[in-house]
Coordinates of C-alpha atoms and ligand atoms in Angstrom, one line a residue:
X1 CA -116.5 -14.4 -0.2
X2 CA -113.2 -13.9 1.6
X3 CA -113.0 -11.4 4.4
X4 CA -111.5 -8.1 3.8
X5 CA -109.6 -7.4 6.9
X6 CA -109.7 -3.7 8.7
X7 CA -106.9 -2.1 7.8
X8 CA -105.0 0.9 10.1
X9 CA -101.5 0.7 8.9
X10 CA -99.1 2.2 12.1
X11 CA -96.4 2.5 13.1
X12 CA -95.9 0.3 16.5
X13 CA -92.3 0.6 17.9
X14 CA -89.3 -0.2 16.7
X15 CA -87.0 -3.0 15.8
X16 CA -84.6 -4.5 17.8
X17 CA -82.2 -7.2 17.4
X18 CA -84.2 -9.0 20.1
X19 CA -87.6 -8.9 18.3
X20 CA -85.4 -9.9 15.1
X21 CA -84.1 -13.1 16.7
X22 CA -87.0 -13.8 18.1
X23 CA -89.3 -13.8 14.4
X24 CA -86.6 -15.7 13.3
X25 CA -86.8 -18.4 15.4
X26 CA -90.4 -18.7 16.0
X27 CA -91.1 -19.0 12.2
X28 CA -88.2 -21.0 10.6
X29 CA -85.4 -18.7 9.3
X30 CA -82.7 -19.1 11.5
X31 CA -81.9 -21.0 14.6
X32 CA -78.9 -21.3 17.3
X33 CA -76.3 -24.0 15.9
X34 CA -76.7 -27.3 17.8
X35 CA -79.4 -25.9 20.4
X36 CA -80.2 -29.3 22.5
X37 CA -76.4 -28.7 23.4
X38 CA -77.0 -25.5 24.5
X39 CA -75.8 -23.6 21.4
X40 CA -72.3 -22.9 20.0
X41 CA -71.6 -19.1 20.0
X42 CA -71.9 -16.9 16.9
X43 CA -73.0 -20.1 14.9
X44 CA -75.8 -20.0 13.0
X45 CA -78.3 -22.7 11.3
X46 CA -80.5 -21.4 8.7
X47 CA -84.2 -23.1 8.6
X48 CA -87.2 -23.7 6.0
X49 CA -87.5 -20.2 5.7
X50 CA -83.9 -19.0 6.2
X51 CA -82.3 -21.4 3.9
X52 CA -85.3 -20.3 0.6
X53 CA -84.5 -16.8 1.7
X54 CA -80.2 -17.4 1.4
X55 CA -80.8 -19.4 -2.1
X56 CA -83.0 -16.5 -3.3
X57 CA -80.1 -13.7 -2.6
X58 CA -77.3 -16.1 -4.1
X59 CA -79.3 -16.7 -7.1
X60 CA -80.0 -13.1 -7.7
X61 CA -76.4 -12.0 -7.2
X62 CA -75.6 -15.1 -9.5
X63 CA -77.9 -13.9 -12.3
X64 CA -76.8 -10.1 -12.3
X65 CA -73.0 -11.2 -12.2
X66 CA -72.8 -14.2 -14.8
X67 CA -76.2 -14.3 -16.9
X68 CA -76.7 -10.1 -17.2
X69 CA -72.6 -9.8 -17.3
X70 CA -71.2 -11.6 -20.7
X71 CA -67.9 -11.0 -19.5
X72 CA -68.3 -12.2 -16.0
X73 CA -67.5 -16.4 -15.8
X74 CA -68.4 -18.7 -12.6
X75 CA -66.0 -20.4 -10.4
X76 CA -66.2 -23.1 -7.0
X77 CA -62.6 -23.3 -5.7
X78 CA -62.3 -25.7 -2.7
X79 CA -61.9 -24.2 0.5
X80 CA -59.0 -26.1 1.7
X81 CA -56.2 -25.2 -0.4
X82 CA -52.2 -24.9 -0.5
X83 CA -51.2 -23.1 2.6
X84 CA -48.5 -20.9 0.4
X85 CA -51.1 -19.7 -0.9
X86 CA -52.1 -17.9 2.5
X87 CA -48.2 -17.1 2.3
X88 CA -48.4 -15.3 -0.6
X89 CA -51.6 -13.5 -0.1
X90 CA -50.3 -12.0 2.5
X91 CA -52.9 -13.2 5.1
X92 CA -50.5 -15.5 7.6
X93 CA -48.7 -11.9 7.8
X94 CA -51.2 -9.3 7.6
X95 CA -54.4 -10.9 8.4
X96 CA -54.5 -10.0 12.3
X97 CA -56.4 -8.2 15.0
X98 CA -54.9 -6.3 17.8
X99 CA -56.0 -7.9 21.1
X100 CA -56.3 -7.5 24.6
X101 CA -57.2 -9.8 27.3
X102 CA -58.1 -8.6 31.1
X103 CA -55.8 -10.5 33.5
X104 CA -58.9 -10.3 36.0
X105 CA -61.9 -11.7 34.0
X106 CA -59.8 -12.8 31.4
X107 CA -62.1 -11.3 28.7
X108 CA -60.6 -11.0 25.1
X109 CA -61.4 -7.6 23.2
X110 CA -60.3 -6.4 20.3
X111 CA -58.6 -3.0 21.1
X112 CA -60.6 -0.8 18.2
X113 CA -63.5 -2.0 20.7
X114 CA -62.2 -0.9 24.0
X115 CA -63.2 2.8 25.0
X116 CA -60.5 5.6 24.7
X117 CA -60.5 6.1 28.9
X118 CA -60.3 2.5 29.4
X119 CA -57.1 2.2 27.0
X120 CA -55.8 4.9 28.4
X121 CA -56.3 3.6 32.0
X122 CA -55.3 -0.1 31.3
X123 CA -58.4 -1.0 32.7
X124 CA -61.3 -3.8 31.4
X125 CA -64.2 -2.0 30.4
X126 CA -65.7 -5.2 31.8
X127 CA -64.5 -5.4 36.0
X128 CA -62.1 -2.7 35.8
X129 CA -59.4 -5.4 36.1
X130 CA -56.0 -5.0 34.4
X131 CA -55.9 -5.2 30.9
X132 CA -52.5 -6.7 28.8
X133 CA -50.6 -4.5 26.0
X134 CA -52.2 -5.3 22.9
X135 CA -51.0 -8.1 21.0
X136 CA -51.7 -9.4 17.0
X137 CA -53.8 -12.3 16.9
X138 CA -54.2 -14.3 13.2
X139 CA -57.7 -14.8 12.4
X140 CA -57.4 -17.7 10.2
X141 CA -58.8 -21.6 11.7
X142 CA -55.9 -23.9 11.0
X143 CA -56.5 -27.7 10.9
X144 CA -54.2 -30.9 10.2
X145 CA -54.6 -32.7 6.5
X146 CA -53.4 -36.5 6.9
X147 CA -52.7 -38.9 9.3
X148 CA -50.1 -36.8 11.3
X149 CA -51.0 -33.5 13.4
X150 CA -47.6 -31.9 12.5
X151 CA -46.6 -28.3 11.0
X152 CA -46.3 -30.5 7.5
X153 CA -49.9 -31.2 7.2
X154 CA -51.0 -27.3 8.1
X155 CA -54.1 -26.4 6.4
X156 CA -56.0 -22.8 6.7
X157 CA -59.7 -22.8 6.1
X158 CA -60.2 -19.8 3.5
X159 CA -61.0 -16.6 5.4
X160 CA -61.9 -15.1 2.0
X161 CA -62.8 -17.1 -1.2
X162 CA -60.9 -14.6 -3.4
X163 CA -58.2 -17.0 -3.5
X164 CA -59.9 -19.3 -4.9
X165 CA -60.2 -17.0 -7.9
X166 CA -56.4 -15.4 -7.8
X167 CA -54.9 -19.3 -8.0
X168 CA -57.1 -20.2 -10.8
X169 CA -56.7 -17.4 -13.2
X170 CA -55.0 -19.1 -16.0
X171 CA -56.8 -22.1 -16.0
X172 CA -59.8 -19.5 -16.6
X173 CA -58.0 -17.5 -19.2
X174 CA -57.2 -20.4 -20.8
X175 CA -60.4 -22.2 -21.0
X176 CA -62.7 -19.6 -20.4
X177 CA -63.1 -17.9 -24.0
X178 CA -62.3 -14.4 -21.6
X179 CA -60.6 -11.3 -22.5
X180 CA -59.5 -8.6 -20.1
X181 CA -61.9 -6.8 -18.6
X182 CA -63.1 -9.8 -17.7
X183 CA -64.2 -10.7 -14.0
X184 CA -65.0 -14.1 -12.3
X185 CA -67.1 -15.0 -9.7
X186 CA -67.9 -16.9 -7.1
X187 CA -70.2 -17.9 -3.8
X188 CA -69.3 -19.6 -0.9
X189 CA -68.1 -20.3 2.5
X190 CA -65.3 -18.4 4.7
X191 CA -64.0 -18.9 7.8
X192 CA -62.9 -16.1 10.5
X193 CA -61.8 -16.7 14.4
X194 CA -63.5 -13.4 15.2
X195 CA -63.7 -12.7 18.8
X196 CA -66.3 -9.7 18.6
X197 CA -69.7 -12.1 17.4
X198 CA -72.5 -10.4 18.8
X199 CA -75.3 -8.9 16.9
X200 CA -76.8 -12.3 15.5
X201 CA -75.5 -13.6 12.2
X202 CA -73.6 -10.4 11.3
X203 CA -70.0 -11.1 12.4
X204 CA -69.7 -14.8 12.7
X205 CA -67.1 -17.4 12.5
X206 CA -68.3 -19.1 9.6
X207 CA -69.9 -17.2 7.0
X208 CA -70.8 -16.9 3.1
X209 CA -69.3 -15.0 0.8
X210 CA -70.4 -13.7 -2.9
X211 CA -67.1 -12.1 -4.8
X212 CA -66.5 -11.4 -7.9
X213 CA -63.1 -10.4 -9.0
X214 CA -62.6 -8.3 -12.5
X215 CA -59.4 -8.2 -14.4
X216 CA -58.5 -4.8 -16.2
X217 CA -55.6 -2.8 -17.6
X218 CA -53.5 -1.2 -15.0
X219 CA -54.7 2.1 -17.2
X220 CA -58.1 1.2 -16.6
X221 CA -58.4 0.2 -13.2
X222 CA -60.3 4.0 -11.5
X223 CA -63.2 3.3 -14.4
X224 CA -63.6 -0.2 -13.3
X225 CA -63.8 0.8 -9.8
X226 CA -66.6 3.4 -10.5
X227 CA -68.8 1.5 -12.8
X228 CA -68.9 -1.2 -10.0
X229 CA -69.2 0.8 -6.8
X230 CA -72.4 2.3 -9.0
X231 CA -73.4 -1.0 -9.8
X232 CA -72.9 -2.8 -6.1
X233 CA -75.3 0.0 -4.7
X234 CA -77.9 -0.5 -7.5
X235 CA -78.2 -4.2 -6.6
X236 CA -79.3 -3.9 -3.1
X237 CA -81.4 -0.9 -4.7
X238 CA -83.3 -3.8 -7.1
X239 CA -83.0 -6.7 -4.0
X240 CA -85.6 -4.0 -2.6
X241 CA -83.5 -2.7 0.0
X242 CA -84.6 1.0 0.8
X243 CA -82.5 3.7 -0.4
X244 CA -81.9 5.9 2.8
X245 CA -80.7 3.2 4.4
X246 CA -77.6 2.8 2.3
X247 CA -74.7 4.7 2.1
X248 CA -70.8 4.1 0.9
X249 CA -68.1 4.5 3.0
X250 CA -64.4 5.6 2.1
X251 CA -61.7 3.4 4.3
X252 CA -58.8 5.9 5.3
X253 CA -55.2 5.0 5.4
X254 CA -55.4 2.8 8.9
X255 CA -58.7 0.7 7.6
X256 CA -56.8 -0.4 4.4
X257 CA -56.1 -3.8 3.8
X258 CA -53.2 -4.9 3.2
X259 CA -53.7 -5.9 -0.6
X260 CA -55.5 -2.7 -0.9
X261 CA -55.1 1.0 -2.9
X262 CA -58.2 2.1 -2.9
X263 CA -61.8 0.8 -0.6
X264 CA -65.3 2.1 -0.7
X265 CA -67.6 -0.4 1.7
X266 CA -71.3 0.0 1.1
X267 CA -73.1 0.3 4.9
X268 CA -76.4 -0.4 5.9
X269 CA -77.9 1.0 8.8
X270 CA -78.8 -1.8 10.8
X271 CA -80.1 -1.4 14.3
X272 CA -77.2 -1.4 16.1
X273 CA -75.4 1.6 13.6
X274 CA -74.1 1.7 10.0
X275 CA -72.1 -1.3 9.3
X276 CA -70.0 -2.8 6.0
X277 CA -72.6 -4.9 3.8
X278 CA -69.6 -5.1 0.9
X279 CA -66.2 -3.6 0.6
X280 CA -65.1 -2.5 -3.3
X281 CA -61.5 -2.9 -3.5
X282 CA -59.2 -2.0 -6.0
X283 CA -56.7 -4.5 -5.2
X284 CA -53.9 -3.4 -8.0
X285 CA -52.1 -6.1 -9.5
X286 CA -51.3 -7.1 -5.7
X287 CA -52.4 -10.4 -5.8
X288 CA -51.4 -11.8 -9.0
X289 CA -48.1 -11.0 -8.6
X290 CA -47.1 -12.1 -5.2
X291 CA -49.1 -15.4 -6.4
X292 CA -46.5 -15.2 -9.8
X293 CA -43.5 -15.0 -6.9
X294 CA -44.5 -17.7 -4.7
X295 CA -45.7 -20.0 -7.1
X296 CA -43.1 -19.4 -9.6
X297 CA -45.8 -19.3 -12.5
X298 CA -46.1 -16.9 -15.0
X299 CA -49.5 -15.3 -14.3
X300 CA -49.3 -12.4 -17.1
X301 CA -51.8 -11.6 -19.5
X302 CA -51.4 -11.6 -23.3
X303 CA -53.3 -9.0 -25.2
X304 CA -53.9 -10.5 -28.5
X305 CA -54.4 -6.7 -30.6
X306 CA -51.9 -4.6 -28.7
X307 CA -49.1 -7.5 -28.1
X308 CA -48.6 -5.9 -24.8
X309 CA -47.9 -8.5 -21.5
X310 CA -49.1 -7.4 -18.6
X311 CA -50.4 -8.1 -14.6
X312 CA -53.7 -7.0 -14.8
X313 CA -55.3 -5.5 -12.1
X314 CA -58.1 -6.5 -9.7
X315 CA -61.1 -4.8 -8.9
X316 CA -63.1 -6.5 -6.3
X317 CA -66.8 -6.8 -5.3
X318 CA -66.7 -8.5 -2.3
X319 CA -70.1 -8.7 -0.6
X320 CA -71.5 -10.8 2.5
X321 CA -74.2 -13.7 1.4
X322 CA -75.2 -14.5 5.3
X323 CA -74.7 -10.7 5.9
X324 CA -77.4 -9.5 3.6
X325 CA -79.5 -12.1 5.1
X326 CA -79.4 -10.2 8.1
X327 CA -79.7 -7.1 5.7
X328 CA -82.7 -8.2 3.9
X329 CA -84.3 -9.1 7.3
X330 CA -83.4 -6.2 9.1
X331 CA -84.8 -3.9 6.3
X332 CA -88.4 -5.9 5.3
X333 CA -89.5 -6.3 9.4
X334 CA -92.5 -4.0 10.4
X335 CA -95.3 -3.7 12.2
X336 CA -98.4 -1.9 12.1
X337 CA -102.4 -2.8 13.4
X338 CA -104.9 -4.4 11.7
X339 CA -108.1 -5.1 13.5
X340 CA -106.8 -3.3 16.5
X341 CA -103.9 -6.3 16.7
X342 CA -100.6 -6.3 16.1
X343 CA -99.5 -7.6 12.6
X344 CA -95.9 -8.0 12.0
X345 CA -94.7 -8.6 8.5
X346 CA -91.8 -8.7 6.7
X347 CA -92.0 -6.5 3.5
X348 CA -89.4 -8.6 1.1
X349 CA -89.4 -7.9 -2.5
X350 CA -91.7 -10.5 -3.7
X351 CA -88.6 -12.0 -5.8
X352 CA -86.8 -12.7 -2.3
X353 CA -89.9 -14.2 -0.3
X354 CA -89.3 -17.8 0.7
X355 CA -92.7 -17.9 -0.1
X356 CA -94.3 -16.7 -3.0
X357 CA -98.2 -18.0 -3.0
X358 CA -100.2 -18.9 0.2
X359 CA -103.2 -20.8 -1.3
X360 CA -106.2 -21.3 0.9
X361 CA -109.7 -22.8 0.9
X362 CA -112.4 -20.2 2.6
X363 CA -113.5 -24.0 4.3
X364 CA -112.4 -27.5 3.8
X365 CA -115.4 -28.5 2.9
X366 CA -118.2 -28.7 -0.1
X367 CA -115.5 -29.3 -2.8
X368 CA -113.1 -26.0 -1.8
X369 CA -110.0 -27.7 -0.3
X370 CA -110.1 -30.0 -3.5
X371 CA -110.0 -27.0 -5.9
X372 CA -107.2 -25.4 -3.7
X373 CA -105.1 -28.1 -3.7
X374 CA -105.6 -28.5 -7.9
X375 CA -104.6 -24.9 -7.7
X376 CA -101.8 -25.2 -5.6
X377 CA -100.6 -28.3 -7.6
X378 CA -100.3 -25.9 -11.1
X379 CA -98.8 -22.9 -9.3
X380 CA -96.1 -24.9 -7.8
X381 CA -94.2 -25.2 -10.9
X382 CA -93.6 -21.7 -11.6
X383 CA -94.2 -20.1 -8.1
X384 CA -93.3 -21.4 -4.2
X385 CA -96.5 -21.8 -3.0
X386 CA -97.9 -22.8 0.2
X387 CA -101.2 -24.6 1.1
X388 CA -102.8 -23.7 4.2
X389 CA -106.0 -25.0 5.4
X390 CA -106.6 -24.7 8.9
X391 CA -107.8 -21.9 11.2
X392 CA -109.6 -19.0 10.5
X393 CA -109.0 -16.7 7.3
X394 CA -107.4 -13.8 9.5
X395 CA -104.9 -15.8 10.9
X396 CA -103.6 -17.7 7.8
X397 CA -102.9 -14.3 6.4
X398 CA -101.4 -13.0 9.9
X399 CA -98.8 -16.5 9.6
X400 CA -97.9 -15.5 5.7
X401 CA -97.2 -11.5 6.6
X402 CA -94.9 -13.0 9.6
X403 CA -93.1 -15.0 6.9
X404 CA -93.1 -12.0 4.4
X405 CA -95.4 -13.9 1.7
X406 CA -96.5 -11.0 -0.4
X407 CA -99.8 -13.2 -2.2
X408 CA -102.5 -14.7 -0.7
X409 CA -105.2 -16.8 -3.2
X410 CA -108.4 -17.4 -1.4
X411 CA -111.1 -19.8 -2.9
X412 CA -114.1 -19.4 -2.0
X413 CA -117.5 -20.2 -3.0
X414 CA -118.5 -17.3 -5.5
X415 CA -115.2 -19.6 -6.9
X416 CA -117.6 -22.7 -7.6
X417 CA -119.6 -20.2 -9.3
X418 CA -117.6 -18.2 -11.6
X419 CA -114.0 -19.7 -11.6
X420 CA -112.3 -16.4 -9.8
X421 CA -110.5 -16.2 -6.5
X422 CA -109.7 -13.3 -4.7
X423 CA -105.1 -12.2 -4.6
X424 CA -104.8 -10.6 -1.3
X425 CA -101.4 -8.1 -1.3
X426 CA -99.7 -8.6 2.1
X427 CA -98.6 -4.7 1.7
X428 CA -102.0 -2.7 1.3
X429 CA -104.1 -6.1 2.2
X430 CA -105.9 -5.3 -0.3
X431 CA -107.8 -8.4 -2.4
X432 CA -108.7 -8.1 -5.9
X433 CA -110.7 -10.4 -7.7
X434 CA -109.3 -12.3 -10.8
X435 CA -110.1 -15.3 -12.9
X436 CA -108.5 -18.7 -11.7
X437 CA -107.1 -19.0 -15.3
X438 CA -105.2 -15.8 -14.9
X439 CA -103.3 -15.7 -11.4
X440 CA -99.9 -16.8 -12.6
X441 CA -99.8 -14.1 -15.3
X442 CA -101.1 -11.5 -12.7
X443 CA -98.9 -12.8 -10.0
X444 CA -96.0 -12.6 -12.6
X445 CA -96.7 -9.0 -13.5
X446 CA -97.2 -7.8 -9.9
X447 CA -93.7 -9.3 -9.0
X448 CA -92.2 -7.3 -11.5
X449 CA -93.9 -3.9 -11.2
X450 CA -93.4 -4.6 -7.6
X451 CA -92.3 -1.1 -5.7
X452 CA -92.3 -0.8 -1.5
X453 CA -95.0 1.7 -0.2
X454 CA -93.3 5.2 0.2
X455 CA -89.9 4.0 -1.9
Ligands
LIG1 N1 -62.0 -10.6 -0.2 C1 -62.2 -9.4 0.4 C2 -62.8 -9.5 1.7 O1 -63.0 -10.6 2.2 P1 -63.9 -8.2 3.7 O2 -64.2 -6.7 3.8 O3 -63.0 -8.7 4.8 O4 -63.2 -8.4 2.3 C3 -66.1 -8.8 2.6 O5 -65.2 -9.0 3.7 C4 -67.5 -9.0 3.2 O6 -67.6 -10.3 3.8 C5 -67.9 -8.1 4.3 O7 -68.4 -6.9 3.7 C6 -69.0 -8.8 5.0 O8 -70.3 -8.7 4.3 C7 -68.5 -10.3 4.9 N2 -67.9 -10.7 6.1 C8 -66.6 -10.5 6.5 N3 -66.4 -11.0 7.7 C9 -67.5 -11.6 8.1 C10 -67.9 -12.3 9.3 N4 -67.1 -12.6 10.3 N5 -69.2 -12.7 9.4 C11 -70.1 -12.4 8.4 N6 -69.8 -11.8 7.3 C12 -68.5 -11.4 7.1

């Protein structure tokens, strides 16, 4: 029979970025880019566990916006595009932070990030040293295209992959089988020259982005904007995220962007404060015509009962894949003691977990490992599983909560006997004893009934 561990759930301390990082690195979710060089700052690289954990938050966002969505279509622009596009955007104007570098330590801040006394005083909040006026700084990478580094070959690496979507609007409308309200949607990367990076992956220079873009009548635009504001916050409500640590925030007049009328981000509290997750923007028909200007293409829409042409307008969903990562993290790492020791664990929704199954043999030998691995072999097809043999019970369990794997099968010798195993729930770590033949349809119904203790 499996053990039943001692159980006496507490609170232990904390989290901190540093115990974050840490967890992360020490069990395969995300590691410093090119480490044997000594790193490359605010770069990222996502491991066996990070990378399962990413694919599992793009595929859910991917589902709800194009499979649950009849009206919402799929899109994979390139990144590299036309530079007039950038023009017309709006972005080689607008898309700039105010900075300031200290003539002494020659430190680069952004001002928004300099304390009130130092701007007033001119002085670094670093050395004290003197600080420059504050000057605009574009955030896009540039790089060359051809042979020939000159200003003809200019290229901008997307800092947004809305774009992507604006540029390709008629060829969607016109394949597509789409009528306005209609949205498209997208995942992928974006690339930023941000000169604030700390906090681990949360600002970084490259990054991934899940957008969606919906087209609606000008008319129609404020009951767009509500039904997806709703909706955004009732997605990171189903990705398991807990409730009091969401919130929306309005952007006043001065946090606008420039394509802009109206902004709600949804925060998260992370450790370090309440920080933008997703901006909601209603973008007005902003982009579509300044795209219509520049490009010189008619980029109106036809409505086929009313006969009325129009620019429709944009409501975006513009949410941060890599960011929720950090999200997801931030929000499923706990700790409490079990067998007066430490556990951590990481309390993802099961749907999320990099791992779904840990399967174990009580022993290697008399016949167990062989049945585990049979076991392991049919569960793989519908489940992630993971086959773990060595060490002692305990600790295989204590490796799976530090990876956030919310089932544990045991087998065991009362197995040989009677066909049953025991499910061990990485929440209550409880075990229950079921029949081999009916794990997957238990694990299935457990995954969907799943609900966080004290959500
Ligand atoms: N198309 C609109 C747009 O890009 P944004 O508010 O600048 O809007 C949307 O970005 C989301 O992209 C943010 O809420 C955040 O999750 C993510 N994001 C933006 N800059 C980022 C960065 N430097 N690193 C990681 N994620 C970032």
């Amino acid at each position: 029979m499996a053990e039943t561990e001692s159980v006496q759930p507490a609170a232990v301390s904390a989290m901190t970025m540093d115990m974050l990082v840490s967890l992360c690195k020490r069990r395969g979710f995300i590691f410093p880019s090119s480490e044997i060089y000594g790193g490359l700052a605010s770069a990222w690289d996502y491991g066996p566990m990070g990378v399962e954990l990413k694919k599992r938050i793009q595929e859910f966002w991917w589902r709800q916006m194009t499979q649950l969505n009849s009206n919402i279509v799929g899109l994979d622009a390139a990144i590299m595009m036309h530079p007039r596009v950038w023009e017309a955007s709006g972005h080689v104007e607008n898309f700039t932070d105010p900075l300031i570098d200290c003539k002494k330590c020659k430190q680069r801040f952004r001002a928004d990030q300099i304390p009130e006394e130092n701007l007033k005083a001119h002085t670094c909040p670093e050395c004290g040293g003197e600080l420059t006026d504050a000057r605009k700084f574009n955030l896009m990478f540039t790089t060359h295209m051809g042979p020939v580094e000159d200003e003809g070959g200019l290229i901008y690496l997307r800092p947004e992959t809305a774009q992507g979507i604006y540029v390709n609007f008629k060829n969607v409308l016109q394949t597509g089988r789409v009528k306005v309200p209609f949205g498209i949607a997208q995942v992928g990367k974006a690339f930023r020259n941000e000169i604030t990076t700390k906090n681990f992956i949360f600002r970084t220079c490259e990054f991934e982005q899940m957008e969606m873009q919906f087209f609606v009548h000008p008319s129609e635009d404020m009951k767009w904007f509500e039904h997806w504001k709703e909706r955004r916050l009732q997605y990171y409500l189903d990705l398991g995220v807990r409730k009091s640590k969401l919130r929306f925030h309005q952007h006043g007049p001065d946090e606008l962007a420039h394509y802009a009328k109206l902004a709600f981000d949804i925060q998260y509290e992370f450790p370090f404060g309440w920080k933008e997750l997703e901006g909601i923007h209603n973008r007005t028909d902003y982009d579509l015509k300044r795209h219509t200007e520049f490009s010189g293409k008619d980029l109106t829409y036809l409505d086929e009962v009313s006969h009325e042409r129009y620019i429709p307008y944009i409501i975006e969903t513009s949410a941060g894949l890599t960011r929720t990562v950090l999200v997801i993290l931030s929000d499923a790492y706990d700790e409490d003691v079990v067998e007066g020791e430490k556990r951590v664990v990481l309390r993802f929704h099961p749907r999320l977990a990099p791992i779904t199954v840990g399967i174990f043999p009580l022993v290697k030998k008399d016949g167990l490992a062989e049945m585990a691995r049979k076991l392991d072999d049919e569960l793989c097809e519908d489940f992630r599983t993971f086959y773990d043999e060595s060490g002692a019970i305990g600790r295989r369990y204590r490796r799976q909560d530090e990876v956030g794997t919310p089932f544990c099968v045991t087998l065991d010798y009362q197995t040989k006997e009677d066909q049953t195993v025991t499910i061990r729930l990485r929440d209550s770590m409880k075990q229950e004893r079921v029949k081999m033949a009916d794990i997957a349809a238990t694990l299935k119904k457990a995954i969907k009934d799943y609900r966080r203790v004290g959500e």
